[in-house]
């Protein structure tokens, strides 16, 4: 019933910026903790960031802290990931995920709903 659709991925040079978005439908968006995960070539899935139901608490992986910002607009049923100072190692498919509770956390197993992913490629 719940659907998450990511958008905004693309190709960017190192040092550039992208904002990926995740639009939710079919559920009570404001009740969900939301997260971003990524899957890079040759690597296991990696936690990127999460935000609680109200948007007043966030968590970031050390690898992106200070460069990425997660936010949400519950009125628009959308969560965002602003990615600045991108590095080639940020190249991955980025997945939006939604929890059934108000706090998702960094574990992929905590999330019930997943988007289709959006490709982010950072060139050197």
Short mmCIF file of C-alpha atoms in Angstrom, two decimals:
data_model
loop_
_atom_site.label_atom_id
_atom_site.label_comp_id
_atom_site.label_asym_id
_atom_site.label_seq_id
_atom_site.Cartn_x
_atom_site.Cartn_y
_atom_site.Cartn_z
CA UNK A 1 0.00 0.00 0.00
CA UNK A 2 2.76 2.42 0.91
CA UNK A 3 4.84 3.52 -2.04
CA UNK A 4 8.09 5.45 -2.02
CA UNK A 5 9.47 6.98 -5.20
CA UNK A 6 12.93 8.49 -5.36
CA UNK A 7 14.05 11.09 -7.84
CA UNK A 8 16.86 13.55 -8.40
CA UNK A 9 19.80 11.28 -8.99
CA UNK A 10 22.25 11.89 -11.76
CA UNK A 11 25.83 12.49 -12.74
CA UNK A 12 27.85 15.15 -11.00
CA UNK A 13 31.51 16.04 -10.74
CA UNK A 14 33.38 15.65 -7.50
CA UNK A 15 32.71 18.61 -5.27
CA UNK A 16 29.29 19.18 -6.73
CA UNK A 17 25.85 18.84 -5.21
CA UNK A 18 22.65 16.94 -5.75
CA UNK A 19 19.37 16.72 -3.94
CA UNK A 20 17.49 13.48 -4.06
CA UNK A 21 13.85 13.33 -3.10
CA UNK A 22 11.49 10.62 -1.95
CA UNK A 23 7.78 11.06 -2.37
CA UNK A 24 5.53 8.86 -0.27
CA UNK A 25 1.96 7.82 -0.84
CA UNK A 26 -0.52 5.37 0.58
CA UNK A 27 0.23 5.82 4.25
CA UNK A 28 0.54 8.25 7.11
CA UNK A 29 3.86 9.77 6.18
CA UNK A 30 4.21 11.88 9.28
CA UNK A 31 4.12 8.73 11.42
CA UNK A 32 7.17 7.17 9.81
CA UNK A 33 10.79 7.41 10.58
CA UNK A 34 12.54 7.74 7.24
CA UNK A 35 15.98 6.83 6.07
CA UNK A 36 18.37 6.81 3.17
CA UNK A 37 20.59 3.89 2.31
CA UNK A 38 22.95 3.33 -0.56
CA UNK A 39 24.37 0.42 -2.46
CA UNK A 40 27.70 1.01 -4.14
CA UNK A 41 29.53 -1.27 -6.56
CA UNK A 42 31.45 -3.96 -4.74
CA UNK A 43 30.07 -2.98 -1.36
CA UNK A 44 27.33 -4.03 0.96
CA UNK A 45 24.35 -1.82 1.53
CA UNK A 46 25.23 1.16 3.68
CA UNK A 47 23.25 3.35 5.99
CA UNK A 48 23.40 7.01 5.02
CA UNK A 49 21.00 8.99 7.16
CA UNK A 50 17.73 8.85 9.02
CA UNK A 51 15.18 11.31 10.34
CA UNK A 52 12.48 10.79 12.91
CA UNK A 53 8.78 11.31 12.43
CA UNK A 54 8.76 14.99 13.32
CA UNK A 55 12.05 15.90 11.69
CA UNK A 56 13.71 17.15 14.85
CA UNK A 57 16.18 14.30 15.19
CA UNK A 58 18.64 13.11 12.57
CA UNK A 59 21.51 10.68 12.30
CA UNK A 60 24.25 10.42 9.71
CA UNK A 61 26.88 7.93 8.76
CA UNK A 62 30.36 9.17 9.54
CA UNK A 63 31.22 9.06 5.86
CA UNK A 64 28.64 11.72 4.99
CA UNK A 65 28.38 13.76 8.16
CA UNK A 66 28.90 17.43 7.49
CA UNK A 67 28.24 17.03 3.78
CA UNK A 68 24.75 15.57 3.58
CA UNK A 69 21.56 16.89 5.11
CA UNK A 70 18.36 14.94 5.52
CA UNK A 71 15.07 16.76 5.86
CA UNK A 72 11.38 16.12 5.52
CA UNK A 73 8.28 18.03 4.64
CA UNK A 74 5.35 16.16 6.09
CA UNK A 75 2.87 18.45 4.39
CA UNK A 76 4.29 17.29 1.07
CA UNK A 77 4.87 13.68 2.11
CA UNK A 78 8.46 14.03 1.00
CA UNK A 79 11.89 13.38 2.45
CA UNK A 80 15.03 14.90 0.98
CA UNK A 81 18.71 14.24 1.02
CA UNK A 82 20.84 17.23 0.13
CA UNK A 83 24.28 16.04 -0.88
CA UNK A 84 27.09 18.55 -1.01
CA UNK A 85 30.81 18.21 -1.58
CA UNK A 86 30.23 14.93 -3.33
CA UNK A 87 33.05 12.45 -3.66
CA UNK A 88 33.52 9.60 -6.12
CA UNK A 89 33.04 7.18 -3.25
CA UNK A 90 29.50 8.51 -2.86
CA UNK A 91 28.61 6.84 -6.13
CA UNK A 92 25.79 4.41 -5.44
CA UNK A 93 22.15 3.70 -5.88
CA UNK A 94 20.36 5.63 -3.17
CA UNK A 95 17.29 4.11 -1.62
CA UNK A 96 14.61 5.77 0.41
CA UNK A 97 13.15 3.72 3.23
CA UNK A 98 10.26 4.10 5.61
CA UNK A 99 9.73 2.60 9.02
CA UNK A 100 6.39 1.63 10.47
CA UNK A 101 7.31 3.50 13.63
CA UNK A 102 8.35 7.06 14.28
CA UNK A 103 12.06 6.35 14.65
CA UNK A 104 13.75 4.22 12.02
CA UNK A 105 17.39 4.09 13.03
CA UNK A 106 20.42 2.94 11.04
CA UNK A 107 19.48 -0.70 10.53
CA UNK A 108 17.96 -1.64 7.21
CA UNK A 109 15.92 -4.29 8.95
CA UNK A 110 14.07 -1.55 10.80
CA UNK A 111 12.44 -0.38 7.59
CA UNK A 112 9.33 -1.83 6.09
CA UNK A 113 9.00 0.19 2.90
CA UNK A 114 11.56 0.83 0.21
CA UNK A 115 11.74 2.89 -2.91
CA UNK A 116 13.11 1.79 -6.25
CA UNK A 117 16.38 3.64 -5.86
CA UNK A 118 17.98 6.47 -7.76
CA UNK A 119 21.47 6.37 -9.22
CA UNK A 120 24.01 8.93 -8.09
CA UNK A 121 27.30 8.95 -9.94
CA UNK A 122 30.16 11.21 -8.92
CA UNK A 123 33.00 11.57 -11.37
CA UNK A 124 36.57 12.47 -10.51
#
